[in-house]
PDB file of C-alpha atoms and ligand atoms in Angstrom:
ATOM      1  CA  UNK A  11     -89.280 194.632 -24.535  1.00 31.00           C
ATOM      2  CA  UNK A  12     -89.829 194.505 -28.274  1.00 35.00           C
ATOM      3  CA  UNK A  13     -93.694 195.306 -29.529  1.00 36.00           C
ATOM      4  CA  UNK A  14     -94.511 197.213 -26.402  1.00 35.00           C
ATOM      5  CA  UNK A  15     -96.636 200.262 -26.325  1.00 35.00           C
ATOM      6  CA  UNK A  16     -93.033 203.159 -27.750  1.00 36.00           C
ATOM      7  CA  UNK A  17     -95.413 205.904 -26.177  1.00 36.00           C
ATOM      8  CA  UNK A  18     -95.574 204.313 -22.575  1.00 37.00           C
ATOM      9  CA  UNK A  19     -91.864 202.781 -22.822  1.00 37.00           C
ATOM     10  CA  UNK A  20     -89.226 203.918 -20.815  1.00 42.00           C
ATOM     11  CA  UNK A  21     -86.393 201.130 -20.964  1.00 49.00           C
ATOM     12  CA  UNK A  22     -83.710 199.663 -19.042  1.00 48.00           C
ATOM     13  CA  UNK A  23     -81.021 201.887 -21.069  1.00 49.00           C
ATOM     14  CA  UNK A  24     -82.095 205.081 -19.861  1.00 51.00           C
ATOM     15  CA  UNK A  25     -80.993 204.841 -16.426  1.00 49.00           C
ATOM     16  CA  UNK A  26     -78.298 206.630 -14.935  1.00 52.00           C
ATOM     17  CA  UNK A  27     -79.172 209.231 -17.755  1.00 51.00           C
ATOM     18  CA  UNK A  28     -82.265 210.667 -16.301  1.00 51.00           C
ATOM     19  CA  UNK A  29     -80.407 214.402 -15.765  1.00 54.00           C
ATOM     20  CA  UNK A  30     -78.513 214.585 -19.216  1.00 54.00           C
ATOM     21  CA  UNK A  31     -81.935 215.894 -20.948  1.00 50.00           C
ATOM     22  CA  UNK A  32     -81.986 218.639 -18.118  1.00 55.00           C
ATOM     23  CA  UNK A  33     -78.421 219.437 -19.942  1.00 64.00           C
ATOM     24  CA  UNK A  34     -79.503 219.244 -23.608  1.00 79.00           C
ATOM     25  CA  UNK A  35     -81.699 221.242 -25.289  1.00 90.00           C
ATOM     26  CA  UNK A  36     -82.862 219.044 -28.227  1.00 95.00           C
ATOM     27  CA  UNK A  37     -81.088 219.755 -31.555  1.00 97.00           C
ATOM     28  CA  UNK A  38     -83.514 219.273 -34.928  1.00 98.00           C
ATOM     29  CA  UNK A  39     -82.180 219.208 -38.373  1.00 98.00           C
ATOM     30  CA  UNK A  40     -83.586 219.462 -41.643  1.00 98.00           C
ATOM     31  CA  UNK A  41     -81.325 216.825 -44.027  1.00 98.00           C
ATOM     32  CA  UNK A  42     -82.860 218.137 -47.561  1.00 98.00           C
ATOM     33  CA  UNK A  43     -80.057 215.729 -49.019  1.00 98.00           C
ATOM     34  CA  UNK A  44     -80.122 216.174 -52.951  1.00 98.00           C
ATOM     35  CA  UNK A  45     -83.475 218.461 -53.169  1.00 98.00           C
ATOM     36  CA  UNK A  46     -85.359 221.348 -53.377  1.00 98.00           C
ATOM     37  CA  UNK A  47     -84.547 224.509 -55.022  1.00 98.00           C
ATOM     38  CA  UNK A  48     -84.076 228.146 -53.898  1.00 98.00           C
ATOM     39  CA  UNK A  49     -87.894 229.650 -53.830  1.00 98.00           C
ATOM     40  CA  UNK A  50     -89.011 226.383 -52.101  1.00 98.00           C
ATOM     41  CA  UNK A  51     -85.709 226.745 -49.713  1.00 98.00           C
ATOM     42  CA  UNK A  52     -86.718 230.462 -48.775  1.00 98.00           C
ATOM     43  CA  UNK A  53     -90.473 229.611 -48.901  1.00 98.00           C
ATOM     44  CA  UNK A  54     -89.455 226.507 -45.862  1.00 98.00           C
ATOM     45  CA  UNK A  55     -87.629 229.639 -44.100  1.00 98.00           C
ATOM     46  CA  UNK A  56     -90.257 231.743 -44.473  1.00 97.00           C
ATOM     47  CA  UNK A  57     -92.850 229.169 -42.555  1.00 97.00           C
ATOM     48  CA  UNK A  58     -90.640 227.724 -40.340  1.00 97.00           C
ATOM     49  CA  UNK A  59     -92.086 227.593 -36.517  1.00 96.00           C
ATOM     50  CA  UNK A  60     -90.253 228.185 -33.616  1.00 94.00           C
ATOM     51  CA  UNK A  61     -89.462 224.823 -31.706  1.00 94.00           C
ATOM     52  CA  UNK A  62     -90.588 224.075 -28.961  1.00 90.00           C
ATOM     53  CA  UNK A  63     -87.428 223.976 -27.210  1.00 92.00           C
ATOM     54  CA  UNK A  64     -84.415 223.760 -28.733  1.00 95.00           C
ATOM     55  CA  UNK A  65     -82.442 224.398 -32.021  1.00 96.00           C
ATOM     56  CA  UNK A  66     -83.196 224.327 -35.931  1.00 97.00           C
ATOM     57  CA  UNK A  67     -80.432 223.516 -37.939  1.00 98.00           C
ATOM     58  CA  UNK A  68     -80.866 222.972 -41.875  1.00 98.00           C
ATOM     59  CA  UNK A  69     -78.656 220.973 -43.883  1.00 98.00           C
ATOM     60  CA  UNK A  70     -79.348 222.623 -47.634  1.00 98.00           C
ATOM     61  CA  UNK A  71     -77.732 221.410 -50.778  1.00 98.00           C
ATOM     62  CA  UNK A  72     -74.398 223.525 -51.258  1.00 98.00           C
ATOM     63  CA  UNK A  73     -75.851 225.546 -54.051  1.00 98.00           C
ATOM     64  CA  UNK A  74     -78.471 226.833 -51.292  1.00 98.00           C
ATOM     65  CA  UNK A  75     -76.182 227.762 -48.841  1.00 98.00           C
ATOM     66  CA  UNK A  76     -75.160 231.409 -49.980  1.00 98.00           C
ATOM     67  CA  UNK A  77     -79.226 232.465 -50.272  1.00 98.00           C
ATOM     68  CA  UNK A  78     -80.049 230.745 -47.002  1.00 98.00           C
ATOM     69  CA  UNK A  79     -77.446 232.444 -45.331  1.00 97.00           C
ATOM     70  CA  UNK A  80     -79.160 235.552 -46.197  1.00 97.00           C
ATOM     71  CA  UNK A  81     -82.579 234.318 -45.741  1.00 97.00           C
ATOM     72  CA  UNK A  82     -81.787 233.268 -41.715  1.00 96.00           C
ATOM     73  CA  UNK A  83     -80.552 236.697 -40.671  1.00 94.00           C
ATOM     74  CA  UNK A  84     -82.004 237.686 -37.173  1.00 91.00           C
ATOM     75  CA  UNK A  85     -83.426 234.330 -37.015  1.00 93.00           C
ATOM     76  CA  UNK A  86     -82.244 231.846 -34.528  1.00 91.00           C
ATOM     77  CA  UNK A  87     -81.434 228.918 -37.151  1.00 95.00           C
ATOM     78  CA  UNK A  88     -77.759 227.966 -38.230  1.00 97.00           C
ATOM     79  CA  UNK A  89     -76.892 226.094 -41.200  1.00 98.00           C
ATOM     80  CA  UNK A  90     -75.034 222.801 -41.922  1.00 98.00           C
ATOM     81  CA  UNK A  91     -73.152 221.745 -44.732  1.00 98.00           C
ATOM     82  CA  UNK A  92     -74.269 218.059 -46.285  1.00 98.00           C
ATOM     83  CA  UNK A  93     -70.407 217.345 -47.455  1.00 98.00           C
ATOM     84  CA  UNK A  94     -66.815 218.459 -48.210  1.00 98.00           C
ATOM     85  CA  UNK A  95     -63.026 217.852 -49.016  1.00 98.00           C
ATOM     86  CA  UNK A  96     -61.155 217.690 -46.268  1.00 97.00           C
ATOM     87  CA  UNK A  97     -57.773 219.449 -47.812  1.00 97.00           C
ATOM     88  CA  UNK A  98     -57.617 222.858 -47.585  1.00 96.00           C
ATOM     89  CA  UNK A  99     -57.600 224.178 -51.330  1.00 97.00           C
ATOM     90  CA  UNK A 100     -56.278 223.326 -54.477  1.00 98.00           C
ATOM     91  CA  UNK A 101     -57.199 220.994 -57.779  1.00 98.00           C
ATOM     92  CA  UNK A 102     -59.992 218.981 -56.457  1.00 98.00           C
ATOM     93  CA  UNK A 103     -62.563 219.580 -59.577  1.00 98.00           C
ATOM     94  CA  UNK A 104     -66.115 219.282 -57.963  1.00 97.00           C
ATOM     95  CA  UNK A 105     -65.003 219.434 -54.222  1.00 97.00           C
ATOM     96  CA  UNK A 106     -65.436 222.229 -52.161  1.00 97.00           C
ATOM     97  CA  UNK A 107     -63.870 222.870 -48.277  1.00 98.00           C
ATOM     98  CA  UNK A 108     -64.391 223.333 -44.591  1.00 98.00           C
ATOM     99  CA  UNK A 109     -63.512 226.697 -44.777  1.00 97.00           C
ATOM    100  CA  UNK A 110     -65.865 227.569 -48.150  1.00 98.00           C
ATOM    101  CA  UNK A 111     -68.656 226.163 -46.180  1.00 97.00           C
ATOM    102  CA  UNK A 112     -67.933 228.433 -43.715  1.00 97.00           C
ATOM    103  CA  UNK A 113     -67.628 231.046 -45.786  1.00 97.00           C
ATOM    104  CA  UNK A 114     -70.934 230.304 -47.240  1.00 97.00           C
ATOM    105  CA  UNK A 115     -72.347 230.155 -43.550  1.00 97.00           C
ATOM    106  CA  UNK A 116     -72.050 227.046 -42.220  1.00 97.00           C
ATOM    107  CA  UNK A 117     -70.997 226.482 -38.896  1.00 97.00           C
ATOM    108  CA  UNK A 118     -71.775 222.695 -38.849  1.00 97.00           C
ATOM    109  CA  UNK A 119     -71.107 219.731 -41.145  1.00 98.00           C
ATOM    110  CA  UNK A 120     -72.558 216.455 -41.348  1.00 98.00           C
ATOM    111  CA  UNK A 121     -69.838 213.613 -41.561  1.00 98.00           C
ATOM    112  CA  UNK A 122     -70.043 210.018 -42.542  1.00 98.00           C
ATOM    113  CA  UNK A 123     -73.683 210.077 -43.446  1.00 98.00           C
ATOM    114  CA  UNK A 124     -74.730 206.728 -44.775  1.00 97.00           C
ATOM    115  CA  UNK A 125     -75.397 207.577 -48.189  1.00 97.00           C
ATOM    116  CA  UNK A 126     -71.707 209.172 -48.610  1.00 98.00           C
ATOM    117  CA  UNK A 127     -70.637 206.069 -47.167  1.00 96.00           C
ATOM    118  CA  UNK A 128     -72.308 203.408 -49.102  1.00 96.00           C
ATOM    119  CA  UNK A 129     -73.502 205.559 -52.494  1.00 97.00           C
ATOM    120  CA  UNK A 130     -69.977 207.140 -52.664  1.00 97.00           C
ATOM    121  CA  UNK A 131     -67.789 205.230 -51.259  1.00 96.00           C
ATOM    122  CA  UNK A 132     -66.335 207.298 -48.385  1.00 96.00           C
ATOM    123  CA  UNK A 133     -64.331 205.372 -46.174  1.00 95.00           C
ATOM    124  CA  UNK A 134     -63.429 205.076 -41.878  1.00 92.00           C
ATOM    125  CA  UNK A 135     -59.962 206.755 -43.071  1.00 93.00           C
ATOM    126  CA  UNK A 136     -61.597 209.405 -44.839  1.00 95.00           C
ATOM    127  CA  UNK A 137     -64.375 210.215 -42.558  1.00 97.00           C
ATOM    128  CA  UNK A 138     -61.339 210.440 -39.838  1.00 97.00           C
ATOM    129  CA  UNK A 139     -59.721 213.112 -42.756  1.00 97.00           C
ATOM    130  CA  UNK A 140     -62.922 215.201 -42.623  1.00 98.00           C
ATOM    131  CA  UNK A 141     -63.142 215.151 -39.114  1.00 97.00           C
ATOM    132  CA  UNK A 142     -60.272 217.004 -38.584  1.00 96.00           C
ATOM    133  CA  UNK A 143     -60.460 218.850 -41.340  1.00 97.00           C
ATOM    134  CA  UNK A 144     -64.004 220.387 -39.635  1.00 97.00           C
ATOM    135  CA  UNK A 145     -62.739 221.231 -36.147  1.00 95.00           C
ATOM    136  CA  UNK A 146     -59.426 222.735 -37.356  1.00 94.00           C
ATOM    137  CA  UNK A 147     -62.148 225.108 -39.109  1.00 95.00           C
ATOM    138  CA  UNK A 148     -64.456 225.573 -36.119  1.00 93.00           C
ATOM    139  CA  UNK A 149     -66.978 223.884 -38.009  1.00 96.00           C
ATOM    140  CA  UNK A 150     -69.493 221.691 -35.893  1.00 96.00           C
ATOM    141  CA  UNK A 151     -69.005 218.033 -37.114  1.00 97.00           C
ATOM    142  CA  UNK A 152     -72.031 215.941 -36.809  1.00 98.00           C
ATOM    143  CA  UNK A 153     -70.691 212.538 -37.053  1.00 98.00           C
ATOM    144  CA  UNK A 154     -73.128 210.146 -38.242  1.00 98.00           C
ATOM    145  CA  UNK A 155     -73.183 205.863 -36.857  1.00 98.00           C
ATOM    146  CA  UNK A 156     -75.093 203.388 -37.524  1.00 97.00           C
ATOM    147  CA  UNK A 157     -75.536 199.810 -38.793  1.00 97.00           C
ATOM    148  CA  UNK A 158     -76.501 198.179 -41.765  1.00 96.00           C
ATOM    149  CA  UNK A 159     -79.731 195.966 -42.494  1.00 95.00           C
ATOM    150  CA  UNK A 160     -77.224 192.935 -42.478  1.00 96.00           C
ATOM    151  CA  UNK A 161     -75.078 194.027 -39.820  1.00 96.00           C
ATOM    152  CA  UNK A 162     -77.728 194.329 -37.256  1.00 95.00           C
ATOM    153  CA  UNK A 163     -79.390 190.485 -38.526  1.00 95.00           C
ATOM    154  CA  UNK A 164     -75.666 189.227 -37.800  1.00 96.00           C
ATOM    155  CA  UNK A 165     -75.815 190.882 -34.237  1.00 94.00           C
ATOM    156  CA  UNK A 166     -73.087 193.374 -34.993  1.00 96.00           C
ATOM    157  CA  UNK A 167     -74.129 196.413 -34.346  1.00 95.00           C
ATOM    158  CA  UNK A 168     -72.181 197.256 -31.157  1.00 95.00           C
ATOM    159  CA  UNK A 169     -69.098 196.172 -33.239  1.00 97.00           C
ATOM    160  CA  UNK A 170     -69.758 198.419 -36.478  1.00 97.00           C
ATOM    161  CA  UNK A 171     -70.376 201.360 -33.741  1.00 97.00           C
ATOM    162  CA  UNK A 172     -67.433 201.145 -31.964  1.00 97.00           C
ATOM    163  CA  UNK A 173     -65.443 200.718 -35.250  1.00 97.00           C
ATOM    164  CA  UNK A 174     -67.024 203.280 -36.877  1.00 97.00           C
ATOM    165  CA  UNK A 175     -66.913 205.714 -33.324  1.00 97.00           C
ATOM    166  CA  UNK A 176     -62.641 204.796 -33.078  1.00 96.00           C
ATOM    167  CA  UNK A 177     -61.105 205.568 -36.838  1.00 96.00           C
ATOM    168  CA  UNK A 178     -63.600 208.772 -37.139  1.00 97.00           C
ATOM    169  CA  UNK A 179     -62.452 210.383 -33.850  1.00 96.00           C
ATOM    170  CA  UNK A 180     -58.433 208.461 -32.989  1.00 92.00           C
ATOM    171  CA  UNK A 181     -55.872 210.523 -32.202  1.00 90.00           C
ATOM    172  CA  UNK A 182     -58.379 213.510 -31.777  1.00 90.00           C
ATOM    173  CA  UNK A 183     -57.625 215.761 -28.920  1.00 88.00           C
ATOM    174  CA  UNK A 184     -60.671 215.325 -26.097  1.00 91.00           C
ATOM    175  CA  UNK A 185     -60.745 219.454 -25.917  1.00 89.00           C
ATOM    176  CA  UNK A 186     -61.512 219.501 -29.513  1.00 90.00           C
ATOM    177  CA  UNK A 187     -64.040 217.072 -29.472  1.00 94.00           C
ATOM    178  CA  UNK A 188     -66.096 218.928 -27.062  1.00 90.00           C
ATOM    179  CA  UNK A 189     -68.073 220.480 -29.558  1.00 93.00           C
ATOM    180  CA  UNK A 190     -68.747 217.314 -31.521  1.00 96.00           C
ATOM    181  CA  UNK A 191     -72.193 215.943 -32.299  1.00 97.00           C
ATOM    182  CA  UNK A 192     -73.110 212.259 -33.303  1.00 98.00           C
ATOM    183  CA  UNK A 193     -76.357 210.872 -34.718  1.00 98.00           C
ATOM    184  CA  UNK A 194     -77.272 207.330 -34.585  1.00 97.00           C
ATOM    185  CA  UNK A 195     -78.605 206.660 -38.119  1.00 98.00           C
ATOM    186  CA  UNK A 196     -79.150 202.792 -38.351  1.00 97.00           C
ATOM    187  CA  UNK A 197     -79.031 202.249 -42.084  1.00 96.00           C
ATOM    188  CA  UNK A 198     -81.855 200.199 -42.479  1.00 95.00           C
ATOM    189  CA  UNK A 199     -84.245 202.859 -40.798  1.00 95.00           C
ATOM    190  CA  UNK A 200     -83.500 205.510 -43.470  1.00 95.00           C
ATOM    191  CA  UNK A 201     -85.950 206.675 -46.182  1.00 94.00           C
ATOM    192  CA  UNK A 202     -87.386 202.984 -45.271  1.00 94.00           C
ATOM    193  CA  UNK A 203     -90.653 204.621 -43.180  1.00 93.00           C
ATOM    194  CA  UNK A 204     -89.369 201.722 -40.819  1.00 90.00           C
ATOM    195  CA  UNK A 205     -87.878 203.813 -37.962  1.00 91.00           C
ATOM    196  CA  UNK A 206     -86.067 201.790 -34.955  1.00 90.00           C
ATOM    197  CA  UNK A 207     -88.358 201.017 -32.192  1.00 91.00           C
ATOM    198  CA  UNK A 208     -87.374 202.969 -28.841  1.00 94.00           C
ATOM    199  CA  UNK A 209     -85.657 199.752 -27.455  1.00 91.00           C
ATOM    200  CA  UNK A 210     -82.926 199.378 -30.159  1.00 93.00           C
ATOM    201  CA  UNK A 211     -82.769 203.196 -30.091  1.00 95.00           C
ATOM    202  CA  UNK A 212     -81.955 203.724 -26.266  1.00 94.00           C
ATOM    203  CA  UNK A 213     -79.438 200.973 -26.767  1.00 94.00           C
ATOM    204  CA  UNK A 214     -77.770 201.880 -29.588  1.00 95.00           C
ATOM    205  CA  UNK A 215     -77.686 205.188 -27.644  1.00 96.00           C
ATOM    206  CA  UNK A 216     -76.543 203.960 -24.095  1.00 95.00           C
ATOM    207  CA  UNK A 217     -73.601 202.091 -26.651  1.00 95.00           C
ATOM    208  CA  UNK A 218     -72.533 205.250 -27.905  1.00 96.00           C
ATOM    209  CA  UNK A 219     -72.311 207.320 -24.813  1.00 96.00           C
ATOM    210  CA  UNK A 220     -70.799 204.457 -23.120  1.00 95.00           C
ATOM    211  CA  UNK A 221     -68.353 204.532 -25.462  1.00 96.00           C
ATOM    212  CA  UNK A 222     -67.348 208.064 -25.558  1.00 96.00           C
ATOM    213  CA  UNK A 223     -67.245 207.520 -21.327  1.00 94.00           C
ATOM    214  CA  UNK A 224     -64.611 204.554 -21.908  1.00 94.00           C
ATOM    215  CA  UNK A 225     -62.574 207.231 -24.421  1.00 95.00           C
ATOM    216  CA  UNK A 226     -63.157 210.739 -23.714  1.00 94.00           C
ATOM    217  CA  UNK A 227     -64.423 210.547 -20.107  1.00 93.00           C
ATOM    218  CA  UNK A 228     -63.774 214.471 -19.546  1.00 93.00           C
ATOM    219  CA  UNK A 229     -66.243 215.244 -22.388  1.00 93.00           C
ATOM    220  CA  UNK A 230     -68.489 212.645 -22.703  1.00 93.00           C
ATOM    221  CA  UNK A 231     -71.545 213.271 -21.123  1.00 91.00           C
ATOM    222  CA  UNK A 232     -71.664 216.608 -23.337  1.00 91.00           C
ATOM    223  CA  UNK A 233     -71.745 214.972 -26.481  1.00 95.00           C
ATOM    224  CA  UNK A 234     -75.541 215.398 -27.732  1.00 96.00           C
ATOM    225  CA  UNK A 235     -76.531 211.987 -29.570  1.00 97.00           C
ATOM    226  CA  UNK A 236     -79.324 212.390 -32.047  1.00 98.00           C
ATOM    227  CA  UNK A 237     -81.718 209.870 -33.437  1.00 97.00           C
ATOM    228  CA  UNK A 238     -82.116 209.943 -37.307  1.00 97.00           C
ATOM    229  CA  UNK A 239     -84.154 207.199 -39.641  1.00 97.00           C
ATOM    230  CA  UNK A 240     -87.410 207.595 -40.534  1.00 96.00           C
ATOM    231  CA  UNK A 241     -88.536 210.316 -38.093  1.00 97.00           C
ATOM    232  CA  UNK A 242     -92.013 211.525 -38.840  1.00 97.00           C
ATOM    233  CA  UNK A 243     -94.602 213.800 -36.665  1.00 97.00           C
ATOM    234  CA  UNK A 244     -96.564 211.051 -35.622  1.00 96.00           C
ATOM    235  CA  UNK A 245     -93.069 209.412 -34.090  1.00 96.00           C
ATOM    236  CA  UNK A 246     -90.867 212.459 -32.700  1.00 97.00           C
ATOM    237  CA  UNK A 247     -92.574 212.570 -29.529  1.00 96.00           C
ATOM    238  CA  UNK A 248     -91.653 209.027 -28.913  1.00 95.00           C
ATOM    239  CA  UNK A 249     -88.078 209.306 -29.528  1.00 96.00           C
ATOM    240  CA  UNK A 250     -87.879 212.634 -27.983  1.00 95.00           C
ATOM    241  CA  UNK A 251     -89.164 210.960 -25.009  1.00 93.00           C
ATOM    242  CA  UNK A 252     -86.113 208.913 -24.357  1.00 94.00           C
ATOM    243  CA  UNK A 253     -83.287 210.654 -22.015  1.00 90.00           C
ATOM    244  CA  UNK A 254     -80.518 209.853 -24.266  1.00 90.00           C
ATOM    245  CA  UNK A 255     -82.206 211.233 -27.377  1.00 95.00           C
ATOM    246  CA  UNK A 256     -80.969 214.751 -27.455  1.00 96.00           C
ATOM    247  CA  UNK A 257     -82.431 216.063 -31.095  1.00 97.00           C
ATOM    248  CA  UNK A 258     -83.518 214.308 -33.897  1.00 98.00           C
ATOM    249  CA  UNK A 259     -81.881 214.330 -37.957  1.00 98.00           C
ATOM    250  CA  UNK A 260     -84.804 214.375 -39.889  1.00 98.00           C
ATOM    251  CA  UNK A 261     -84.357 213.530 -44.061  1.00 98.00           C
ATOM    252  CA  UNK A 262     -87.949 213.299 -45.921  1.00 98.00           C
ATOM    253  CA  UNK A 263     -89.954 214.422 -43.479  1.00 98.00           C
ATOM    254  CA  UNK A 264     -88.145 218.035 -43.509  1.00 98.00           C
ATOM    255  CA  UNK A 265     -88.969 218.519 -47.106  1.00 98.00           C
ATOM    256  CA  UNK A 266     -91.695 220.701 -46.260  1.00 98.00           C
ATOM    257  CA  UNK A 267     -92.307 223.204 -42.984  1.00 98.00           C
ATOM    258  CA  UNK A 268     -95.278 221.679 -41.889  1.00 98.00           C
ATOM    259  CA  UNK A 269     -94.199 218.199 -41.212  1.00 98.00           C
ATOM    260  CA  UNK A 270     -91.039 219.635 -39.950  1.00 98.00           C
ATOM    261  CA  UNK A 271     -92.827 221.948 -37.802  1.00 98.00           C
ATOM    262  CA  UNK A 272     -94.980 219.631 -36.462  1.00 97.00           C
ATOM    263  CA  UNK A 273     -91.826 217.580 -35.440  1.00 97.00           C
ATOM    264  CA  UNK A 274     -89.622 220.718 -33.995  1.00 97.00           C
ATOM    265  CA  UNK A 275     -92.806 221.272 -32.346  1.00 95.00           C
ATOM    266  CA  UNK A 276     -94.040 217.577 -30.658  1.00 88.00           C
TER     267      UNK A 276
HETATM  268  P1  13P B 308     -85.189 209.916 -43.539  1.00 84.09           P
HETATM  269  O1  13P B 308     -85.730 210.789 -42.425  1.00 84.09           O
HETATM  270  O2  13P B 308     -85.735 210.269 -44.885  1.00 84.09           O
HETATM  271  O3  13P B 308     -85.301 208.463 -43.193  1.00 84.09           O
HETATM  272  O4  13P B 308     -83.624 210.237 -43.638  1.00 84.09           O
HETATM  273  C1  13P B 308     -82.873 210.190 -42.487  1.00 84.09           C
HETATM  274  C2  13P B 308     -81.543 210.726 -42.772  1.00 84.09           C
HETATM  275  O5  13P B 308     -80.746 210.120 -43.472  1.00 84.09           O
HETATM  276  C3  13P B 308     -81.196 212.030 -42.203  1.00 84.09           C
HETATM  277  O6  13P B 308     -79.843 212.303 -42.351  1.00 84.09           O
END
């Protein structure tokens, strides 16, 4: 299946998912991970498009929070924080909360994103903290998956998911979860310009949903999974293509607005 034609494929994985796109509107967000500042943040508000279909979510630095909150008023985008503590208050120098973020207008939060994993440490018991920690807040958790460069070359990447899928949401109560969001992230594909190729995408994707039908049957076909890893305008289409890709986490490429809006837009 490898090497074939990603604009023509439609793979083996999809099936049996043909009417959960019908369901989903695609989700897009903007990862600006540690950059920009507040003109360019307003100035990537200010010539943002209107998808397609769909949602725009962006994921600002914490500092850029309070003036995007004001910036989006009347405009149909919501914002996302990168990162938090999951206690509730108290001495935590540096650390800030689910309910600050939603103070300062969040109403999602990304969890478990590679780079908190790997550059800071953040571990399965911690990302199952901040889990909780988000939906007793009413706070969206995106919960972000995926395998490592050597993980994947040792065949594991079904195992990594499913570890990765059971400390983040055990014990959690399948009601709860219904608002929850996951994006497949394989490591290797991020900030590499190497994105997965649509085959190891649908399956990594069929994985995951199968997965959350073995668990959380009741819920499980309402769980949008998002693609993120290298996602570019020339390659959106592709992935947005696939039945099981329900909205895409774009890093670099949402820098600007008009790479982004040529993505929201494919
Ligand atoms: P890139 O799009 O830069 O590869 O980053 C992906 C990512 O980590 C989004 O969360």
């Amino acid at each position: 299946v490898r090497g074939v034609d990603i604009f023509t494929y439609r793979g083996e994985y999809d099936k049996g998912y043909e009417d959960l796109r019908e369901q989903m509107e695609p989700i897009f967000i903007a990862n600006w991970k540690m950059n920009l500042f507040e003109k360019e943040a307003l100035a990537f508000v200010r010539d943002l498009a209107v998808p397609k279909t769909g949602s725009v979510i962006i994921a600002p630095p914490a500092t850029l929070l309070f003036p995007l909150k004001q910036a989006i008023k009347g405009k149909s985008l919501a914002l996302c924080g990168q990162n938090f503590f999951f206690e509730e208050k108290g001495a935590y120098t540096g650390e800030l909360s689910a309910s600050q973020l939603k103070d300062s207008g969040a109403s999602y939060a990304l969890i478990g994103h590679s780079e908190r994993r790997h550059y800071f440490n953040e571990s399965d018991a911690w990302i199952h903290q901040k889990l909780k920690s988000a939906l007793a807040h009413h706070l969206i958790p995106i919960l972000c998956v995926g395998e490592t460069l050597d993980e994947k070359e040792e065949g594991k990447e079904e195992e990594v998911l499913s570890k990765q899928l059971h400390t983040a949401l055990e014990g959690s109560d399948e009601k709860a979860l219904s608002s929850l969001v996951i994006a497949y992230e394989p490591v290797w594909a991020i900030g590499t310009g190497l994105a997965a190729d649509l085959f190891l995408i649908e399956r990594g994707h069929a994985f995951i949903r199968k997965w959350l039908e073995k668990h959380y049957p009741a819920i499980a076909t309402k769980i949008p999974i998002l693609y993120g890893g290298s996602v570019n305008e020339k390659n959106a289409a592709s992935f947005l293509s696939l039945q099981e890709v329900a909205g895409l986490l774009v890093g670099g490429a949402s820098l600007a607005a008009p790479p982004f809006n040529a993505i929201i837009r494919s």
